[in-house]
Amino acid sequence: SSLRRFPRTFTPLSDAMAMYSPVGAGYPQNGMQPMMVESAPNGVGANGLPFMDEDEKDSARGKTIGVLFALLTVPRVIGFLVAWAIAHFGASLKYTVRIRALGDDAGYLYIGAVVFSFMVGFLNKFPMVYKSQVIKGGSGNLSSNMQIFKVNAAAQPMPYVVLEDEGTVGEYNRANRSLFHFNENVASIIVNIVLAGRVFAFPVFILICVFCFGRLLHQIMYAEGGYGKHAPGFIIALLVDSILEGLVLFIAIVIFSGWAF
């Protein structure tokens, strides 16, 4: 033949996948349980996530359940006490008249709103129990991941897929993570604003302004500073949320009990 034969210079897809597969670099051959790669930075295994043995997972789960309980109770206790102070030291006579005007049946609406608000808070915080067994505390921006994805490749196991956390792309991802965090919690905020505002109009206006400041701080610091720097904004928004819920609960208690504050 007059055609010149060239040596094969390309790599078949199956060979390429084997070349870049984590197998042999931290994965057992079945690809099911990632093992520790001693040379990996920050204790990250070949699957792209922090290495945790079963004892670490059990310990993290137990501690996180305690944190979950605290986050669901302590802010609400503080919020109710602040709500009582607003009612007691504010325009109490005007607030009493407005509560009485709501009618006896309105108490069920307000208690229902408190239950709804608690449910929103629980749904947003409960995944922490599982997150603690996947991402270690102190993992930095890796903790921003709401979900962990996999490459659905049957031939070889691949590392999990996480958010890019470096440079402008990382800032963009974290800014949107803050937005999603707002979306996850805003339903109860709106309900509590509307119901509490019928009685405590001016205090609720102030709380709305403080909440907006907290959320803006949350997003800017999350994007610019990374995971952890958003904490002040998170705390501000959480406390405002709890105070608004406390005002709604306070109104319900007054309606049902006839409590004169």
PDB file of C-alpha atoms in Angstrom:
ATOM      1  CA  SER A   1       0.000   0.000   0.000  1.00  0.00           C
ATOM      2  CA  SER A   2       1.139   3.538  -0.740  1.00  0.00           C
ATOM      3  CA  LEU A   3      -0.470   4.785   2.459  1.00  0.00           C
ATOM      4  CA  ARG A   4       2.041   5.431   5.207  1.00  0.00           C
ATOM      5  CA  ARG A   5       1.270   3.646   8.468  1.00  0.00           C
ATOM      6  CA  PHE A   6       1.414   5.914  11.498  1.00  0.00           C
ATOM      7  CA  PRO A   7       1.886   4.558  15.004  1.00  0.00           C
ATOM      8  CA  ARG A   8      -1.106   4.905  17.306  1.00  0.00           C
ATOM      9  CA  THR A   9      -0.743   8.141  19.300  1.00  0.00           C
ATOM     10  CA  PHE A  10      -4.196   8.468  20.897  1.00  0.00           C
ATOM     11  CA  THR A  11      -5.368   6.987  24.177  1.00  0.00           C
ATOM     12  CA  PRO A  12      -8.678   5.078  24.204  1.00  0.00           C
ATOM     13  CA  LEU A  13     -11.356   6.408  26.515  1.00  0.00           C
ATOM     14  CA  SER A  14     -11.210   3.337  28.732  1.00  0.00           C
ATOM     15  CA  ASP A  15      -7.446   3.773  29.167  1.00  0.00           C
ATOM     16  CA  ALA A  16      -7.842   7.459  29.936  1.00  0.00           C
ATOM     17  CA  MET A  17     -10.465   6.775  32.590  1.00  0.00           C
ATOM     18  CA  ALA A  18      -8.218   4.186  34.160  1.00  0.00           C
ATOM     19  CA  MET A  19      -5.311   6.628  34.075  1.00  0.00           C
ATOM     20  CA  TYR A  20      -7.210   9.368  35.925  1.00  0.00           C
ATOM     21  CA  SER A  21      -9.384   7.146  38.079  1.00  0.00           C
ATOM     22  CA  PRO A  22      -8.965   7.332  41.868  1.00  0.00           C
ATOM     23  CA  VAL A  23      -8.560   3.549  41.971  1.00  0.00           C
ATOM     24  CA  GLY A  24      -5.133   2.841  43.330  1.00  0.00           C
ATOM     25  CA  ALA A  25      -4.893   6.317  44.837  1.00  0.00           C
ATOM     26  CA  GLY A  26      -7.208   5.965  47.765  1.00  0.00           C
ATOM     27  CA  TYR A  27     -10.054   3.833  46.473  1.00  0.00           C
ATOM     28  CA  PRO A  28     -10.341   0.069  46.813  1.00  0.00           C
ATOM     29  CA  GLN A  29     -11.048  -1.772  43.590  1.00  0.00           C
ATOM     30  CA  ASN A  30     -14.813  -1.842  44.136  1.00  0.00           C
ATOM     31  CA  GLY A  31     -14.829   1.939  44.479  1.00  0.00           C
ATOM     32  CA  MET A  32     -17.308   1.861  47.343  1.00  0.00           C
ATOM     33  CA  GLN A  33     -15.453   3.149  50.409  1.00  0.00           C
ATOM     34  CA  PRO A  34     -12.781   5.831  49.919  1.00  0.00           C
ATOM     35  CA  MET A  35      -9.590   5.316  51.889  1.00  0.00           C
ATOM     36  CA  MET A  36      -7.207   7.931  53.229  1.00  0.00           C
ATOM     37  CA  VAL A  37      -4.565   9.395  50.952  1.00  0.00           C
ATOM     38  CA  GLU A  38      -1.751  10.419  53.234  1.00  0.00           C
ATOM     39  CA  SER A  39      -0.333  12.920  50.784  1.00  0.00           C
ATOM     40  CA  ALA A  40      -3.664  14.681  50.231  1.00  0.00           C
ATOM     41  CA  PRO A  41      -3.887  18.208  51.700  1.00  0.00           C
ATOM     42  CA  ASN A  42      -6.170  18.919  54.672  1.00  0.00           C
ATOM     43  CA  GLY A  43      -6.989  15.238  55.131  1.00  0.00           C
ATOM     44  CA  VAL A  44      -9.012  15.061  51.914  1.00  0.00           C
ATOM     45  CA  GLY A  45      -9.508  11.547  50.595  1.00  0.00           C
ATOM     46  CA  ALA A  46      -9.378  10.414  47.002  1.00  0.00           C
ATOM     47  CA  ASN A  47     -13.119  10.910  46.757  1.00  0.00           C
ATOM     48  CA  GLY A  48     -12.634  14.663  47.186  1.00  0.00           C
ATOM     49  CA  LEU A  49     -14.142  14.826  50.685  1.00  0.00           C
ATOM     50  CA  PRO A  50     -12.497  14.914  54.121  1.00  0.00           C
ATOM     51  CA  PHE A  51     -11.576  11.464  55.356  1.00  0.00           C
ATOM     52  CA  MET A  52     -13.631  10.379  58.387  1.00  0.00           C
ATOM     53  CA  ASP A  53     -13.648   6.978  60.024  1.00  0.00           C
ATOM     54  CA  GLU A  54     -16.778   5.569  61.651  1.00  0.00           C
ATOM     55  CA  ASP A  55     -15.814   6.738  65.139  1.00  0.00           C
ATOM     56  CA  GLU A  56     -15.389  10.297  63.883  1.00  0.00           C
ATOM     57  CA  LYS A  57     -18.738  10.153  62.130  1.00  0.00           C
ATOM     58  CA  ASP A  58     -20.523   8.878  65.248  1.00  0.00           C
ATOM     59  CA  SER A  59     -18.901  11.566  67.401  1.00  0.00           C
ATOM     60  CA  ALA A  60     -19.742  14.316  64.918  1.00  0.00           C
ATOM     61  CA  ARG A  61     -23.343  13.131  64.686  1.00  0.00           C
ATOM     62  CA  GLY A  62     -23.786  13.196  68.475  1.00  0.00           C
ATOM     63  CA  LYS A  63     -22.307  16.679  68.821  1.00  0.00           C
ATOM     64  CA  THR A  64     -24.366  18.033  65.945  1.00  0.00           C
ATOM     65  CA  ILE A  65     -27.614  16.746  67.449  1.00  0.00           C
ATOM     66  CA  GLY A  66     -26.784  18.830  70.519  1.00  0.00           C
ATOM     67  CA  VAL A  67     -26.049  21.869  68.364  1.00  0.00           C
ATOM     68  CA  LEU A  68     -29.313  21.316  66.477  1.00  0.00           C
ATOM     69  CA  PHE A  69     -31.268  21.280  69.747  1.00  0.00           C
ATOM     70  CA  ALA A  70     -29.555  24.480  70.880  1.00  0.00           C
ATOM     71  CA  LEU A  71     -30.231  26.276  67.586  1.00  0.00           C
ATOM     72  CA  LEU A  72     -33.898  25.326  67.739  1.00  0.00           C
ATOM     73  CA  THR A  73     -34.407  26.403  71.357  1.00  0.00           C
ATOM     74  CA  VAL A  74     -31.979  29.095  72.571  1.00  0.00           C
ATOM     75  CA  PRO A  75     -32.768  31.726  69.890  1.00  0.00           C
ATOM     76  CA  ARG A  76     -36.490  31.162  70.454  1.00  0.00           C
ATOM     77  CA  VAL A  77     -36.179  31.698  74.189  1.00  0.00           C
ATOM     78  CA  ILE A  78     -34.267  34.917  73.543  1.00  0.00           C
ATOM     79  CA  GLY A  79     -36.777  35.934  70.889  1.00  0.00           C
ATOM     80  CA  PHE A  80     -39.752  35.454  73.187  1.00  0.00           C
ATOM     81  CA  LEU A  81     -38.116  37.418  76.008  1.00  0.00           C
ATOM     82  CA  VAL A  82     -37.397  40.293  73.628  1.00  0.00           C
ATOM     83  CA  ALA A  83     -40.980  40.091  72.347  1.00  0.00           C
ATOM     84  CA  TRP A  84     -42.275  40.328  75.922  1.00  0.00           C
ATOM     85  CA  ALA A  85     -40.027  43.354  76.555  1.00  0.00           C
ATOM     86  CA  ILE A  86     -41.336  45.070  73.417  1.00  0.00           C
ATOM     87  CA  ALA A  87     -44.930  44.521  74.544  1.00  0.00           C
ATOM     88  CA  HIS A  88     -44.346  45.370  78.194  1.00  0.00           C
ATOM     89  CA  PHE A  89     -42.140  48.440  77.847  1.00  0.00           C
ATOM     90  CA  GLY A  90     -43.606  49.738  74.599  1.00  0.00           C
ATOM     91  CA  ALA A  91     -47.073  51.093  73.838  1.00  0.00           C
ATOM     92  CA  SER A  92     -48.685  48.272  75.819  1.00  0.00           C
ATOM     93  CA  LEU A  93     -52.186  49.776  75.926  1.00  0.00           C
ATOM     94  CA  LYS A  94     -52.264  50.207  72.154  1.00  0.00           C
ATOM     95  CA  TYR A  95     -50.918  46.694  71.643  1.00  0.00           C
ATOM     96  CA  THR A  96     -53.554  45.244  73.980  1.00  0.00           C
ATOM     97  CA  VAL A  97     -56.369  46.953  72.077  1.00  0.00           C
ATOM     98  CA  ARG A  98     -55.064  45.645  68.772  1.00  0.00           C
ATOM     99  CA  ILE A  99     -54.756  42.091  70.088  1.00  0.00           C
ATOM    100  CA  ARG A 100     -58.302  42.148  71.465  1.00  0.00           C
ATOM    101  CA  ALA A 101     -59.538  43.369  68.080  1.00  0.00           C
ATOM    102  CA  LEU A 102     -58.159  40.268  66.388  1.00  0.00           C
ATOM    103  CA  GLY A 103     -60.862  38.083  67.965  1.00  0.00           C
ATOM    104  CA  ASP A 104     -60.670  34.879  69.978  1.00  0.00           C
ATOM    105  CA  ASP A 105     -60.400  32.585  66.959  1.00  0.00           C
ATOM    106  CA  ALA A 106     -57.306  34.410  65.700  1.00  0.00           C
ATOM    107  CA  GLY A 107     -55.269  32.622  68.341  1.00  0.00           C
ATOM    108  CA  TYR A 108     -55.376  29.449  66.263  1.00  0.00           C
ATOM    109  CA  LEU A 109     -53.997  31.297  63.258  1.00  0.00           C
ATOM    110  CA  TYR A 110     -51.140  32.692  65.315  1.00  0.00           C
ATOM    111  CA  ILE A 111     -50.299  29.358  66.944  1.00  0.00           C
ATOM    112  CA  GLY A 112     -50.403  27.765  63.496  1.00  0.00           C
ATOM    113  CA  ALA A 113     -47.920  30.357  62.261  1.00  0.00           C
ATOM    114  CA  VAL A 114     -45.571  29.514  65.143  1.00  0.00           C
ATOM    115  CA  VAL A 115     -45.775  25.807  64.266  1.00  0.00           C
ATOM    116  CA  PHE A 116     -45.091  26.626  60.608  1.00  0.00           C
ATOM    117  CA  SER A 117     -42.146  28.822  61.564  1.00  0.00           C
ATOM    118  CA  PHE A 118     -40.650  26.092  63.715  1.00  0.00           C
ATOM    119  CA  MET A 119     -41.054  23.607  60.877  1.00  0.00           C
ATOM    120  CA  VAL A 120     -39.150  25.887  58.468  1.00  0.00           C
ATOM    121  CA  GLY A 121     -36.341  26.237  60.985  1.00  0.00           C
ATOM    122  CA  PHE A 122     -36.179  22.500  61.605  1.00  0.00           C
ATOM    123  CA  LEU A 123     -36.125  21.610  57.909  1.00  0.00           C
ATOM    124  CA  ASN A 124     -33.225  23.998  57.340  1.00  0.00           C
ATOM    125  CA  LYS A 125     -31.133  22.806  60.281  1.00  0.00           C
ATOM    126  CA  PHE A 126     -31.795  19.059  60.352  1.00  0.00           C
ATOM    127  CA  PRO A 127     -29.451  18.296  57.385  1.00  0.00           C
ATOM    128  CA  MET A 128     -26.593  19.413  59.657  1.00  0.00           C
ATOM    129  CA  VAL A 129     -26.779  15.980  61.295  1.00  0.00           C
ATOM    130  CA  TYR A 130     -25.783  14.314  58.025  1.00  0.00           C
ATOM    131  CA  LYS A 131     -23.452  17.083  56.891  1.00  0.00           C
ATOM    132  CA  SER A 132     -21.340  16.550  60.008  1.00  0.00           C
ATOM    133  CA  GLN A 133     -20.683  12.980  58.840  1.00  0.00           C
ATOM    134  CA  VAL A 134     -19.640  14.073  55.358  1.00  0.00           C
ATOM    135  CA  ILE A 135     -17.776  17.367  55.846  1.00  0.00           C
ATOM    136  CA  LYS A 136     -15.632  17.944  58.899  1.00  0.00           C
ATOM    137  CA  GLY A 137     -15.834  21.109  60.925  1.00  0.00           C
ATOM    138  CA  GLY A 138     -13.021  23.419  59.921  1.00  0.00           C
ATOM    139  CA  SER A 139     -13.154  22.339  56.283  1.00  0.00           C
ATOM    140  CA  GLY A 140     -13.430  25.949  55.145  1.00  0.00           C
ATOM    141  CA  ASN A 141     -15.300  26.730  51.976  1.00  0.00           C
ATOM    142  CA  LEU A 142     -16.017  23.055  51.385  1.00  0.00           C
ATOM    143  CA  SER A 143     -18.732  23.506  54.025  1.00  0.00           C
ATOM    144  CA  SER A 144     -20.608  25.764  51.593  1.00  0.00           C
ATOM    145  CA  ASN A 145     -21.751  22.753  49.589  1.00  0.00           C
ATOM    146  CA  MET A 146     -25.468  22.099  49.965  1.00  0.00           C
ATOM    147  CA  GLN A 147     -25.255  18.926  47.897  1.00  0.00           C
ATOM    148  CA  ILE A 148     -22.537  16.515  46.858  1.00  0.00           C
ATOM    149  CA  PHE A 149     -22.688  15.235  43.279  1.00  0.00           C
ATOM    150  CA  LYS A 150     -21.152  12.229  41.617  1.00  0.00           C
ATOM    151  CA  VAL A 151     -20.010  11.509  38.077  1.00  0.00           C
ATOM    152  CA  ASN A 152     -22.288   8.722  36.883  1.00  0.00           C
ATOM    153  CA  ALA A 153     -19.529   6.690  35.248  1.00  0.00           C
ATOM    154  CA  ALA A 154     -20.008   2.923  35.373  1.00  0.00           C
ATOM    155  CA  ALA A 155     -16.483   1.960  34.297  1.00  0.00           C
ATOM    156  CA  GLN A 156     -14.498   3.531  37.117  1.00  0.00           C
ATOM    157  CA  PRO A 157     -15.366   5.397  40.342  1.00  0.00           C
ATOM    158  CA  MET A 158     -14.701   9.125  40.176  1.00  0.00           C
ATOM    159  CA  PRO A 159     -14.282  11.763  42.895  1.00  0.00           C
ATOM    160  CA  TYR A 160     -17.387  13.561  44.101  1.00  0.00           C
ATOM    161  CA  VAL A 161     -18.182  16.914  42.510  1.00  0.00           C
ATOM    162  CA  VAL A 162     -18.224  20.000  44.748  1.00  0.00           C
ATOM    163  CA  LEU A 163     -18.452  23.757  44.273  1.00  0.00           C
ATOM    164  CA  GLU A 164     -15.458  25.656  42.981  1.00  0.00           C
ATOM    165  CA  ASP A 165     -14.306  27.758  45.931  1.00  0.00           C
ATOM    166  CA  GLU A 166     -11.344  29.653  44.501  1.00  0.00           C
ATOM    167  CA  GLY A 167     -11.194  33.066  42.860  1.00  0.00           C
ATOM    168  CA  THR A 168     -14.115  34.949  41.378  1.00  0.00           C
ATOM    169  CA  VAL A 169     -15.978  31.730  40.606  1.00  0.00           C
ATOM    170  CA  GLY A 170     -15.813  30.789  44.284  1.00  0.00           C
ATOM    171  CA  GLU A 171     -17.099  34.229  45.301  1.00  0.00           C
ATOM    172  CA  TYR A 172     -19.951  33.871  42.819  1.00  0.00           C
ATOM    173  CA  ASN A 173     -20.840  30.438  44.203  1.00  0.00           C
ATOM    174  CA  ARG A 174     -20.830  31.639  47.808  1.00  0.00           C
ATOM    175  CA  ALA A 175     -22.900  34.729  46.986  1.00  0.00           C
ATOM    176  CA  ASN A 176     -25.520  32.457  45.462  1.00  0.00           C
ATOM    177  CA  ARG A 177     -25.247  30.073  48.428  1.00  0.00           C
ATOM    178  CA  SER A 178     -26.225  33.009  50.641  1.00  0.00           C
ATOM    179  CA  LEU A 179     -29.153  33.739  48.333  1.00  0.00           C
ATOM    180  CA  PHE A 180     -30.333  30.132  48.593  1.00  0.00           C
ATOM    181  CA  HIS A 181     -30.010  30.319  52.372  1.00  0.00           C
ATOM    182  CA  PHE A 182     -32.326  33.342  52.313  1.00  0.00           C
ATOM    183  CA  ASN A 183     -34.793  31.518  50.060  1.00  0.00           C
ATOM    184  CA  GLU A 184     -34.796  28.545  52.420  1.00  0.00           C
ATOM    185  CA  ASN A 185     -35.839  30.671  55.403  1.00  0.00           C
ATOM    186  CA  VAL A 186     -37.898  33.527  53.980  1.00  0.00           C
ATOM    187  CA  ALA A 187     -41.297  31.804  54.102  1.00  0.00           C
ATOM    188  CA  SER A 188     -41.559  31.931  57.886  1.00  0.00           C
ATOM    189  CA  ILE A 189     -40.118  35.455  57.947  1.00  0.00           C
ATOM    190  CA  ILE A 190     -42.909  36.724  55.690  1.00  0.00           C
ATOM    191  CA  VAL A 191     -45.638  34.984  57.696  1.00  0.00           C
ATOM    192  CA  ASN A 192     -44.313  36.362  61.000  1.00  0.00           C
ATOM    193  CA  ILE A 193     -43.863  39.876  59.595  1.00  0.00           C
ATOM    194  CA  VAL A 194     -47.472  40.013  58.400  1.00  0.00           C
ATOM    195  CA  LEU A 195     -49.026  38.618  61.577  1.00  0.00           C
ATOM    196  CA  ALA A 196     -46.806  40.374  64.120  1.00  0.00           C
ATOM    197  CA  GLY A 197     -47.018  43.625  62.159  1.00  0.00           C
ATOM    198  CA  ARG A 198     -50.779  43.830  62.695  1.00  0.00           C
ATOM    199  CA  VAL A 199     -50.097  44.518  66.365  1.00  0.00           C
ATOM    200  CA  PHE A 200     -46.491  45.673  66.648  1.00  0.00           C
ATOM    201  CA  ALA A 201     -46.196  47.766  63.489  1.00  0.00           C
ATOM    202  CA  PHE A 202     -43.268  50.031  64.398  1.00  0.00           C
ATOM    203  CA  PRO A 203     -41.173  47.382  66.216  1.00  0.00           C
ATOM    204  CA  VAL A 204     -41.663  45.064  63.245  1.00  0.00           C
ATOM    205  CA  PHE A 205     -40.509  47.813  60.892  1.00  0.00           C
ATOM    206  CA  ILE A 206     -37.298  48.151  62.922  1.00  0.00           C
ATOM    207  CA  LEU A 207     -36.849  44.378  62.916  1.00  0.00           C
ATOM    208  CA  ILE A 208     -37.285  44.263  59.132  1.00  0.00           C
ATOM    209  CA  CYS A 209     -34.516  46.848  58.720  1.00  0.00           C
ATOM    210  CA  VAL A 210     -32.195  44.922  61.047  1.00  0.00           C
ATOM    211  CA  PHE A 211     -32.992  41.674  59.258  1.00  0.00           C
ATOM    212  CA  CYS A 212     -32.176  43.227  55.871  1.00  0.00           C
ATOM    213  CA  PHE A 213     -28.865  44.496  57.249  1.00  0.00           C
ATOM    214  CA  GLY A 214     -28.057  41.019  58.555  1.00  0.00           C
ATOM    215  CA  ARG A 215     -28.844  39.349  55.248  1.00  0.00           C
ATOM    216  CA  LEU A 216     -26.784  41.878  53.267  1.00  0.00           C
ATOM    217  CA  LEU A 217     -23.884  41.371  55.658  1.00  0.00           C
ATOM    218  CA  HIS A 218     -24.305  37.597  55.347  1.00  0.00           C
ATOM    219  CA  GLN A 219     -24.050  37.637  51.566  1.00  0.00           C
ATOM    220  CA  ILE A 220     -21.214  40.137  51.224  1.00  0.00           C
ATOM    221  CA  MET A 221     -19.045  38.534  53.895  1.00  0.00           C
ATOM    222  CA  TYR A 222     -19.797  35.030  52.612  1.00  0.00           C
ATOM    223  CA  ALA A 223     -18.756  35.958  49.084  1.00  0.00           C
ATOM    224  CA  GLU A 224     -15.761  38.125  49.957  1.00  0.00           C
ATOM    225  CA  GLY A 225     -14.471  36.426  53.096  1.00  0.00           C
ATOM    226  CA  GLY A 226     -15.455  32.789  52.664  1.00  0.00           C
ATOM    227  CA  TYR A 227     -17.190  30.295  54.918  1.00  0.00           C
ATOM    228  CA  GLY A 228     -17.303  31.442  58.544  1.00  0.00           C
ATOM    229  CA  LYS A 229     -17.090  35.153  57.806  1.00  0.00           C
ATOM    230  CA  HIS A 230     -20.851  35.162  57.240  1.00  0.00           C
ATOM    231  CA  ALA A 231     -21.522  34.233  60.869  1.00  0.00           C
ATOM    232  CA  PRO A 232     -22.346  37.769  62.167  1.00  0.00           C
ATOM    233  CA  GLY A 233     -24.975  38.222  59.456  1.00  0.00           C
ATOM    234  CA  PHE A 234     -26.363  34.763  60.152  1.00  0.00           C
ATOM    235  CA  ILE A 235     -26.690  35.488  63.877  1.00  0.00           C
ATOM    236  CA  ILE A 236     -28.409  38.839  63.279  1.00  0.00           C
ATOM    237  CA  ALA A 237     -30.920  37.329  60.854  1.00  0.00           C
ATOM    238  CA  LEU A 238     -31.548  34.329  63.122  1.00  0.00           C
ATOM    239  CA  LEU A 239     -32.248  36.508  66.156  1.00  0.00           C
ATOM    240  CA  VAL A 240     -34.608  38.763  64.211  1.00  0.00           C
ATOM    241  CA  ASP A 241     -36.425  35.700  62.898  1.00  0.00           C
ATOM    242  CA  SER A 242     -36.749  34.420  66.468  1.00  0.00           C
ATOM    243  CA  ILE A 243     -38.022  37.761  67.786  1.00  0.00           C
ATOM    244  CA  LEU A 244     -40.660  37.948  65.059  1.00  0.00           C
ATOM    245  CA  GLU A 245     -41.769  34.418  65.896  1.00  0.00           C
ATOM    246  CA  GLY A 246     -41.737  35.383  69.582  1.00  0.00           C
ATOM    247  CA  LEU A 247     -44.070  38.302  68.879  1.00  0.00           C
ATOM    248  CA  VAL A 248     -46.489  35.989  67.073  1.00  0.00           C
ATOM    249  CA  LEU A 249     -46.365  33.494  69.940  1.00  0.00           C
ATOM    250  CA  PHE A 250     -46.870  36.299  72.451  1.00  0.00           C
ATOM    251  CA  ILE A 251     -50.004  37.470  70.621  1.00  0.00           C
ATOM    252  CA  ALA A 252     -51.394  33.923  70.595  1.00  0.00           C
ATOM    253  CA  ILE A 253     -50.774  33.533  74.340  1.00  0.00           C
ATOM    254  CA  VAL A 254     -52.504  36.825  75.114  1.00  0.00           C
ATOM    255  CA  ILE A 255     -55.504  35.873  72.962  1.00  0.00           C
ATOM    256  CA  PHE A 256     -55.988  32.497  74.621  1.00  0.00           C
ATOM    257  CA  SER A 257     -55.142  33.479  78.183  1.00  0.00           C
ATOM    258  CA  GLY A 258     -56.459  37.029  78.390  1.00  0.00           C
ATOM    259  CA  TRP A 259     -53.071  37.946  79.901  1.00  0.00           C
ATOM    260  CA  ALA A 260     -52.797  41.659  80.662  1.00  0.00           C
ATOM    261  CA  PHE A 261     -49.213  42.722  80.097  1.00  0.00           C
TER     262      PHE A 261
END
